[in-house]
Tab-separated table of C-alpha atoms in Angstrom:
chain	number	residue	atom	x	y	z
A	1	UNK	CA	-7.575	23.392	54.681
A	2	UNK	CA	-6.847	20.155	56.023
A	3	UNK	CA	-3.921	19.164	57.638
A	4	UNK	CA	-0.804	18.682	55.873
A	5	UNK	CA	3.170	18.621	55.843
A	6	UNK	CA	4.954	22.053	55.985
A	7	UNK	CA	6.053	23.274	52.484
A	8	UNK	CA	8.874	25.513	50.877
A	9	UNK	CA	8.683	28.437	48.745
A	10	UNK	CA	7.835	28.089	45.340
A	11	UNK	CA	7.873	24.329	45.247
A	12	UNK	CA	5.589	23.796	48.496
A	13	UNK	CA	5.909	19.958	48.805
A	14	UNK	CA	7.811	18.684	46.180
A	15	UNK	CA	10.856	17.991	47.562
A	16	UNK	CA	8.769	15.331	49.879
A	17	UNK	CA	7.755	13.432	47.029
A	18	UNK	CA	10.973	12.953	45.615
A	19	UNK	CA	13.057	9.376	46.298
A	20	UNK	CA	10.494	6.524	46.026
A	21	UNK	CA	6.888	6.164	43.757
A	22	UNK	CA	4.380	8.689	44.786
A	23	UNK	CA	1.630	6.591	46.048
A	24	UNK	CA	4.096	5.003	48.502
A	25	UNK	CA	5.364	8.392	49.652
A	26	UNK	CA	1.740	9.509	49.891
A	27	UNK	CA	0.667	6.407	52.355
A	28	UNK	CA	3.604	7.300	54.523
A	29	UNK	CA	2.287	10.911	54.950
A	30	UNK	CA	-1.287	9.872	54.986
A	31	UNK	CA	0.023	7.621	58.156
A	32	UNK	CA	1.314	10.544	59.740
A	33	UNK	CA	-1.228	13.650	58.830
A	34	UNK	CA	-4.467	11.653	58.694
A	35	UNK	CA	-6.848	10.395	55.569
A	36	UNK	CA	-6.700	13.846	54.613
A	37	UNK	CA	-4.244	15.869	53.873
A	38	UNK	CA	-3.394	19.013	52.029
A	39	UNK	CA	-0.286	19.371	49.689
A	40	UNK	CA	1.226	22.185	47.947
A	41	UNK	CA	2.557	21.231	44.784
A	42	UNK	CA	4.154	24.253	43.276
A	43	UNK	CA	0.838	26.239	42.003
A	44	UNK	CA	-1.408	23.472	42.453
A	45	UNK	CA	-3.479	22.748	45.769
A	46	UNK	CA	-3.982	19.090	46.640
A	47	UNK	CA	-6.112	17.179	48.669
A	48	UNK	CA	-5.250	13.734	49.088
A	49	UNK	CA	-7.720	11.108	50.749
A	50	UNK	CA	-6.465	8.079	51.868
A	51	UNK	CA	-9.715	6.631	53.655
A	52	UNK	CA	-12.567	4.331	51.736
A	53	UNK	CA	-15.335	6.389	54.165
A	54	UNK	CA	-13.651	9.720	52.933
A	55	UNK	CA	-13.143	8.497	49.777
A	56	UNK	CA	-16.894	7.565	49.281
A	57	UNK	CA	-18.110	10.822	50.867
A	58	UNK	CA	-16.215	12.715	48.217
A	59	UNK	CA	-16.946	10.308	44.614
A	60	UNK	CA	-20.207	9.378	45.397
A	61	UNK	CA	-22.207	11.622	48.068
A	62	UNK	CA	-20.535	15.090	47.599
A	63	UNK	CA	-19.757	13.819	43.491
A	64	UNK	CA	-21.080	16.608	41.681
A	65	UNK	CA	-18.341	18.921	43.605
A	66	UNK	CA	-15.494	16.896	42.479
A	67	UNK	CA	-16.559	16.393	39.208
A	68	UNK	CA	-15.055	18.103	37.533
A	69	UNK	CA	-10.657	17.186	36.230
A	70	UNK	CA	-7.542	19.905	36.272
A	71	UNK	CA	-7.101	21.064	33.250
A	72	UNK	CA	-3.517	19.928	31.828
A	73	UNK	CA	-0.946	20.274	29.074
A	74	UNK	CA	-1.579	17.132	27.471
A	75	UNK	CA	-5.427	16.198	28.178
A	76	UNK	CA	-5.989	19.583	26.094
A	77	UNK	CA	-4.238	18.836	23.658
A	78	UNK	CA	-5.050	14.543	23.219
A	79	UNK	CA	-8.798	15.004	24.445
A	80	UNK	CA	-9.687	17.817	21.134
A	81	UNK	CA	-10.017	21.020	23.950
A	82	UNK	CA	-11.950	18.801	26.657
A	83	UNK	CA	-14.313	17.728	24.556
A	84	UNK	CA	-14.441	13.854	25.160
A	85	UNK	CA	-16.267	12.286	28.025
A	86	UNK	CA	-13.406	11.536	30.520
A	87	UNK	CA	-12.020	15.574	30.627
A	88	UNK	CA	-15.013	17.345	29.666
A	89	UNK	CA	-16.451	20.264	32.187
A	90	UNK	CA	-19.488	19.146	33.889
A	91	UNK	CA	-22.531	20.170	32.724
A	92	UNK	CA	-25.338	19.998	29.684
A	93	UNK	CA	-22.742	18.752	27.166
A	94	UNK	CA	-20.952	15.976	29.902
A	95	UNK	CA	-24.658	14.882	30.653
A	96	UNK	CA	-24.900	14.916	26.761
A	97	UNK	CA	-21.887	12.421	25.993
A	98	UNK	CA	-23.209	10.644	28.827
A	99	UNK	CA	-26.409	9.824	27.888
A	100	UNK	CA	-25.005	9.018	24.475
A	101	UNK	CA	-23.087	6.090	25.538
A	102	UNK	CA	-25.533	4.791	28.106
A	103	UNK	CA	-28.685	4.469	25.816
A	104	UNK	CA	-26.936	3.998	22.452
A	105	UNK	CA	-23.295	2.738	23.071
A	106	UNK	CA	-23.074	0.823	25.760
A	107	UNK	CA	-26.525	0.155	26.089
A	108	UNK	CA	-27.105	-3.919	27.266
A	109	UNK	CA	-28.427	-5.163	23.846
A	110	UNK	CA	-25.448	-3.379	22.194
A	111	UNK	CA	-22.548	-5.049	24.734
A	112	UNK	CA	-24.491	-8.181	24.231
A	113	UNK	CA	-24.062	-8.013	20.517
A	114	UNK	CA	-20.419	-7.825	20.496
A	115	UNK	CA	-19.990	-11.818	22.385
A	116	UNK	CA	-18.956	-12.684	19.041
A	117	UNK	CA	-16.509	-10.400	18.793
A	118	UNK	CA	-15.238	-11.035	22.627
A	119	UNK	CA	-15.013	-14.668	22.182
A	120	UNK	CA	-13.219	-14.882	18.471
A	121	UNK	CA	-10.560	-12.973	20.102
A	122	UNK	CA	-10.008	-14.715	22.981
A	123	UNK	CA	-9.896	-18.018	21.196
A	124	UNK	CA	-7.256	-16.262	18.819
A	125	UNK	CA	-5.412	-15.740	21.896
A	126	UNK	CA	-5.555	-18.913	23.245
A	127	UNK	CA	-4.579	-20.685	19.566
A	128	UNK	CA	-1.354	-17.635	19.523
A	129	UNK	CA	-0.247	-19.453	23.366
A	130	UNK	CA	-0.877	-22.763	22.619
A	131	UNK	CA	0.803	-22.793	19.144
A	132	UNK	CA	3.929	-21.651	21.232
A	133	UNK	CA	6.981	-24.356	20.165
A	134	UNK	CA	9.995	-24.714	22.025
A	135	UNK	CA	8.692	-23.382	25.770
A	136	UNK	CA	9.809	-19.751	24.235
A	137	UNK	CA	8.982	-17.176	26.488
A	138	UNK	CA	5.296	-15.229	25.812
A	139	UNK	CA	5.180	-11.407	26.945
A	140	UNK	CA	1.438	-11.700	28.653
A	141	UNK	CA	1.293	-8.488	29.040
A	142	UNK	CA	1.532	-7.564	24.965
A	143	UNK	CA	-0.887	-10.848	24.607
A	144	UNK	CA	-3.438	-9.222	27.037
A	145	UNK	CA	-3.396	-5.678	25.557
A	146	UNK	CA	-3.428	-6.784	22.034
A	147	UNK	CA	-6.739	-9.018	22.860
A	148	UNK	CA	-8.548	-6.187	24.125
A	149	UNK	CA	-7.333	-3.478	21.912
A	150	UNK	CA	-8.542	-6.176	19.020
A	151	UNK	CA	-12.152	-6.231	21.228
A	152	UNK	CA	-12.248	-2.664	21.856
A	153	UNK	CA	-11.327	-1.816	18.036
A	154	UNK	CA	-13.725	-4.238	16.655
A	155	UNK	CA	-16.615	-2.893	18.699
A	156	UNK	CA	-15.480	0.387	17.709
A	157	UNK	CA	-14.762	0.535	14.450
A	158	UNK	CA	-15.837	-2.654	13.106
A	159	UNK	CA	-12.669	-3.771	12.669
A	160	UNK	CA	-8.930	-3.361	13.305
A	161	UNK	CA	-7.316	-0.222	11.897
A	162	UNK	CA	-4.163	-0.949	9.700
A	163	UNK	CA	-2.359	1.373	11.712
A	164	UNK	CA	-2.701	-1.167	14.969
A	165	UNK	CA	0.407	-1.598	16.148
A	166	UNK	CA	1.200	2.253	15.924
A	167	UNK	CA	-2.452	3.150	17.424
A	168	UNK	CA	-1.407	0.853	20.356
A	169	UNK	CA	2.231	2.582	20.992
A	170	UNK	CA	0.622	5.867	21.061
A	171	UNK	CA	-1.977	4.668	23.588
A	172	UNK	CA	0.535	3.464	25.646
A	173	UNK	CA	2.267	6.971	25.152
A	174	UNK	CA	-0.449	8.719	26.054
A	175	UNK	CA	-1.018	7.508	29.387
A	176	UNK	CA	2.429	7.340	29.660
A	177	UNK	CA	2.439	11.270	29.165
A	178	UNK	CA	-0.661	11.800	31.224
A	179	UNK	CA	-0.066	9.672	34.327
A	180	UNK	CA	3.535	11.306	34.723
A	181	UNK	CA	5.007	14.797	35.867
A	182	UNK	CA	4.819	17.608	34.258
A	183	UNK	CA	6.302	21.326	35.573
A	184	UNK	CA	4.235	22.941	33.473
A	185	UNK	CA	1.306	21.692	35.238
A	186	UNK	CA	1.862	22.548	38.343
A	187	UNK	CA	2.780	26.043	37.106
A	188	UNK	CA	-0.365	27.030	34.883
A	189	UNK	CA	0.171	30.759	35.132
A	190	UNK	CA	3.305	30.476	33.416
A	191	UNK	CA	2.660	29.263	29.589
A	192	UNK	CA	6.153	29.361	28.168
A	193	UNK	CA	7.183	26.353	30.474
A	194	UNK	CA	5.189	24.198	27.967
A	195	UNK	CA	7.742	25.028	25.204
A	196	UNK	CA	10.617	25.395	27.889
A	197	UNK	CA	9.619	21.523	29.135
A	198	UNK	CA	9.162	19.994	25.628
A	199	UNK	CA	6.075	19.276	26.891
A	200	UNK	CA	4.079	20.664	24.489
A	201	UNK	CA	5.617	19.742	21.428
A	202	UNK	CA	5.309	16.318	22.533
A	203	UNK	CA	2.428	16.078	23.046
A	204	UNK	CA	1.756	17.600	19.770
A	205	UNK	CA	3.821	15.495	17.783
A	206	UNK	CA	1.261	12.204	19.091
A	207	UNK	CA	-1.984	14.098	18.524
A	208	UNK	CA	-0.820	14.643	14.995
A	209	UNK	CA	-0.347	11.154	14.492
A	210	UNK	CA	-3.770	10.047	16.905
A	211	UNK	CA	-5.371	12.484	14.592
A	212	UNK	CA	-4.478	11.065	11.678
A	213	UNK	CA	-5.741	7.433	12.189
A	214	UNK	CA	-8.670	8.673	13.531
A	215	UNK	CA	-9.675	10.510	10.681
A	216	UNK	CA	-8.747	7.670	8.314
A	217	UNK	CA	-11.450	5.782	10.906
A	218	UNK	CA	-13.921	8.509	10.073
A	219	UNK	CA	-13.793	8.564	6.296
A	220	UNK	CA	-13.821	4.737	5.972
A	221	UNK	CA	-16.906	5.010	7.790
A	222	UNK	CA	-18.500	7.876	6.192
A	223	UNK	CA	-17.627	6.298	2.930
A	224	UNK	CA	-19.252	2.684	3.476
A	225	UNK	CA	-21.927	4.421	4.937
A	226	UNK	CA	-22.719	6.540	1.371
A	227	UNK	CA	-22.535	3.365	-0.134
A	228	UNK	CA	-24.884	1.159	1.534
A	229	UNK	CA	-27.230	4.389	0.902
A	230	UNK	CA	-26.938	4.120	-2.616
A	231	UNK	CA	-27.998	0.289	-1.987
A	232	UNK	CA	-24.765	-1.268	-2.949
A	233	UNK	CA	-24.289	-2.972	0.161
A	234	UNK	CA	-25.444	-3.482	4.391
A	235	UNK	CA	-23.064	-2.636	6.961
A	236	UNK	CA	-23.553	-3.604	11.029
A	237	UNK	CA	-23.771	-0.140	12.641
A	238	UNK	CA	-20.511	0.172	15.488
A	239	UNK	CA	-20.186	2.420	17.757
A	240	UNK	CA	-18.639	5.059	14.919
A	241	UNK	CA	-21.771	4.707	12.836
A	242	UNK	CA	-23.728	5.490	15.814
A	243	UNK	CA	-21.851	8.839	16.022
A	244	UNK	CA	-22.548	9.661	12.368
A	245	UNK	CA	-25.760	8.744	12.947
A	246	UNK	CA	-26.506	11.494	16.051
A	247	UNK	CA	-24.305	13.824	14.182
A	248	UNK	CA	-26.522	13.673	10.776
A	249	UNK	CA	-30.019	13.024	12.243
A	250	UNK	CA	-30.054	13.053	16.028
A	251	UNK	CA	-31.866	16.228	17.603
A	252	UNK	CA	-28.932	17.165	19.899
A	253	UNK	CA	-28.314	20.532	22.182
A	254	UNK	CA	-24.633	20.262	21.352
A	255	UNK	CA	-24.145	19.129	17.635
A	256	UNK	CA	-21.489	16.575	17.437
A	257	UNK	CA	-18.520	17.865	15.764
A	258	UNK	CA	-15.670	15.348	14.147
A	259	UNK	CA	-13.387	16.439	16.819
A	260	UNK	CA	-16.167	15.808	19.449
A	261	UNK	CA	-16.911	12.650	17.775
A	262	UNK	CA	-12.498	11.370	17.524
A	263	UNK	CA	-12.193	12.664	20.963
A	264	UNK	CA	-15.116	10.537	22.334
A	265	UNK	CA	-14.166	7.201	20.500
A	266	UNK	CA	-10.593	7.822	21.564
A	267	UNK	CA	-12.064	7.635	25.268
A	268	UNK	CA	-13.861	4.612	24.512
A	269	UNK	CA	-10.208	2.937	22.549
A	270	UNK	CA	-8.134	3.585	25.596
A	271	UNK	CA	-10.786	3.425	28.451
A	272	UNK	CA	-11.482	-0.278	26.661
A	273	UNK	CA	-8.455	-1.187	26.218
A	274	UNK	CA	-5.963	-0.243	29.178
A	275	UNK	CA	-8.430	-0.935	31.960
A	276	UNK	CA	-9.387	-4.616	30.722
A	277	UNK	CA	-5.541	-5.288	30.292
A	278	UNK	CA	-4.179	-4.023	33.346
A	279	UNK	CA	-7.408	-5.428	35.642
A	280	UNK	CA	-6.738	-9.207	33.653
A	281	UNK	CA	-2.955	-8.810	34.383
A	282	UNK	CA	-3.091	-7.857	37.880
A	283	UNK	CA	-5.873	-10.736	38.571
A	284	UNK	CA	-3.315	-13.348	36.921
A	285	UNK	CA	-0.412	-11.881	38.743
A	286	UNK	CA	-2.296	-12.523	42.372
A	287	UNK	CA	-3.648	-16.408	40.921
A	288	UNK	CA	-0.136	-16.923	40.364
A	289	UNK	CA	0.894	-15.562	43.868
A	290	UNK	CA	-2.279	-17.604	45.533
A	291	UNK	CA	-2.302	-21.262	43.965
A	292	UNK	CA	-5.492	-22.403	45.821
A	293	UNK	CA	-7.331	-19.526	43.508
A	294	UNK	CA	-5.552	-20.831	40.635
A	295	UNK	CA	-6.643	-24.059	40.671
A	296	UNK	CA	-10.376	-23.369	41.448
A	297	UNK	CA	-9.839	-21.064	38.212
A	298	UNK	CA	-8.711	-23.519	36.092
A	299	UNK	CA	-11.575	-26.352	36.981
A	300	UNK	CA	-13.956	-23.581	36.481
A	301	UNK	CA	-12.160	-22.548	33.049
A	302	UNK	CA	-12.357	-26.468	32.260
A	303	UNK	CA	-15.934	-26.997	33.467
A	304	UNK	CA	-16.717	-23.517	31.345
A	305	UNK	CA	-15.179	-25.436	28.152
A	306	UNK	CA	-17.184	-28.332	28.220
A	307	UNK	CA	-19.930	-26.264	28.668
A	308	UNK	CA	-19.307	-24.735	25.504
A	309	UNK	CA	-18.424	-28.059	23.682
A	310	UNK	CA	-22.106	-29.241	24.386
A	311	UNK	CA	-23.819	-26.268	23.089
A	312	UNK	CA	-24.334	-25.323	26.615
A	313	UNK	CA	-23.207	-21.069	26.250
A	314	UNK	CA	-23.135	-18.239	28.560
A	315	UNK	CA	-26.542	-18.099	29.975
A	316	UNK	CA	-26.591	-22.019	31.119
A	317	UNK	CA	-23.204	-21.618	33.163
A	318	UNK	CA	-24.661	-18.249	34.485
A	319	UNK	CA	-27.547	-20.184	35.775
A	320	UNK	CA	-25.344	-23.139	37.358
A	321	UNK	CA	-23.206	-20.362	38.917
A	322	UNK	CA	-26.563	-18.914	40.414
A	323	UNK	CA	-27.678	-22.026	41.925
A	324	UNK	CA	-24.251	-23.431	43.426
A	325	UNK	CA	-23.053	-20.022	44.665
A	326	UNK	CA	-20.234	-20.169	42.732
A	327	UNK	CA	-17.534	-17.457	41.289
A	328	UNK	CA	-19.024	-15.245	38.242
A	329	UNK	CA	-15.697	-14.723	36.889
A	330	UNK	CA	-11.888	-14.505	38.169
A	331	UNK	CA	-11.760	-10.890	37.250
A	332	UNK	CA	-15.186	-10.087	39.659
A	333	UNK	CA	-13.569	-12.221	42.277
A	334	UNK	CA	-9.990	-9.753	41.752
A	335	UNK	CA	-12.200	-6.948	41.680
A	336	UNK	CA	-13.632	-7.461	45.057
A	337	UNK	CA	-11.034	-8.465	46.420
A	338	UNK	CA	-9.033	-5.516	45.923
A	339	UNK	CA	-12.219	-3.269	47.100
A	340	UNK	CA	-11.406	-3.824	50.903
A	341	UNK	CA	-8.044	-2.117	50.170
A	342	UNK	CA	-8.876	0.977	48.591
A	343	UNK	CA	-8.143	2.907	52.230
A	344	UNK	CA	-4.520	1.496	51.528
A	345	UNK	CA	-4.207	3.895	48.427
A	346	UNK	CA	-4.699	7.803	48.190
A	347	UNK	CA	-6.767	9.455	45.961
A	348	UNK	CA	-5.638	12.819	44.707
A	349	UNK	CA	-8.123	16.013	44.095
A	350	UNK	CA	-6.419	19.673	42.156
């Protein structure tokens, strides 16, 4: 095992977490034990890499080793028994999903199709901002998430659920839940501390309710499509249709189930929607902390505009960008940026 600070019965290192976040705790032990290190974390062993070179050696070289995610209280419960993409076991059914969404979800025809969708909602967003009366305060962050749960959703399910506020709260719950501590997963071997914690019921009480919309998803779908069979009307397949589409015809080793099928879309709701939000409000949080990047944002957002007034769309500025060397987008520019500092943060391995 690698090296790693000394630990106490039962709780091993616990106690050394405790009294500021984790990740900060974790670079001050990474400073002092190396890029890796081992922790004890009452049943659970933990390897924690803090270096990019490290960090690359074990997600990309030695990949297929890691692949694989601990099994907890609440992914078992929210991901349908491991059977979405994000907590499934790898192996033939992983590959399965996998291939699935590469070739017929988010193939590059398919993504392109949605720029409709991508660019009604942003304009809505920019209309909801610049309606604002008064100089009343705007929570971005709601702004943000809504946008791209209203992308995500549309892609998905061809439109927004009715249930779209409560969808969102139990996203937010969710990771919530799953990005937090839980006793009872760092003590597997004993089951009653998922009652004991309130863990369980928890997390029961949300899939109930995640379970519910879905389904409602499912039957709209299945419904519209049984009608445009019977010719009485033509529907755009999204990325549910495609499901019901495998399901019914597609010549699969692992038949898609509806749980398969809610647990997979669920990936694609949250994966969608959380990632976009967070990566668009961390880029506008560092433009607002650097204004030099700010303003070059702004006279490429204005340059972008007129662009678009005079017919000239997505491909033309692509093509100007190519020839001037210029920025693709703020969020690539963010993204890079923060690539040189993934050696600042740990990444954890149970």
């Amino acid at each position: 095992m690698p090296p790693g600070p000394w630990r106490l019965p039962l709780i091993g290192n616990m106690h050394q977490l405790v009294g500021s976040l984790p990740h900060h705790r974790l670079r001050d032990l990474a400073k002092k034990y190396g890029p890796l290190m081992h922790l004890q974390l009452g049943e659970s062993s933990i390897i924690v890499v803090s270096s990019a070179e490290i960090a690359e050696e074990v997600l990309k070289t030695h990949g297929v080793i890691f692949a694989n995610r601990p099994f907890l209280v609440s992914t078992r419960v929210l991901a349908y028994d491991f059977t979405d993409i994000m907590f499934a076991p790898y192996g033939n059914y992983w590959r399965q999903l996998r291939k699935i969404c590469t070739t017929e979800l988010l193939s590059t025809s398919r993504v392109k199709s949605f720029r409709s969708i991508r660019e009604e909602e942003t304009s809505n967003l920019i209309k909801t901002i610049y309606s604002n009366e008064g100089g009343l305060l705007i929570d971005l962050s709601e702004k943000i998430y809504a946008l791209t749960y209203g992308i995500t959703a549309r892609a998905s399910f061809g439109k927004k659920c009715k249930d779209q506020q409560k969808f969102i709260s139990i996203a937010m719950e969710v990771l919530r839940i799953a990005s937090g501590f839980s006793i009872a997963d760092l003590y597997p071997s004993i089951g009653m501390l998922e009652v004991i914690s309130g863990m369980k019921s928890k997390v029961e009480k949300l899939h109930q309710e995640q379970d519910r919309i879905l389904e409602n998803i499912l039957d709209e779908h299945i419904e519209r499509k049984q009608t445009t069979k019977t010719g009485q009307g033509e529907a755009e397949e999204d990325l549910v249709d495609v499901f019901l589409r495998l399901q019914q015809d597609g010549d699969l080793e692992f038949p898609l189930t509806n749980n398969s099928i809610k647990a997979v879309i669920w990936d694609i709701f949250v994966g969608g929607s959380e990632t976009s939000s967070t990566t668009v409000e961390w880029a506008m949080s560092e433009m607002l902390k650097n204004p030099r990047v700010m303003k070059e944002a702004q006279a490429e957002g204005v340059e972008r505009l007129w662009g678009w007034i005079s017919m000239a769309r997505e491909w033309r500025w692509q093509i100007s960008m190519q020839k001037r060397g210029g920025r693709r987008s703020v969020v690539v520019e963010f993204s890079q940026s923060w690539r040189g500092r993934v050696g600042r943060f740990p990444v954890l391995f149970l």
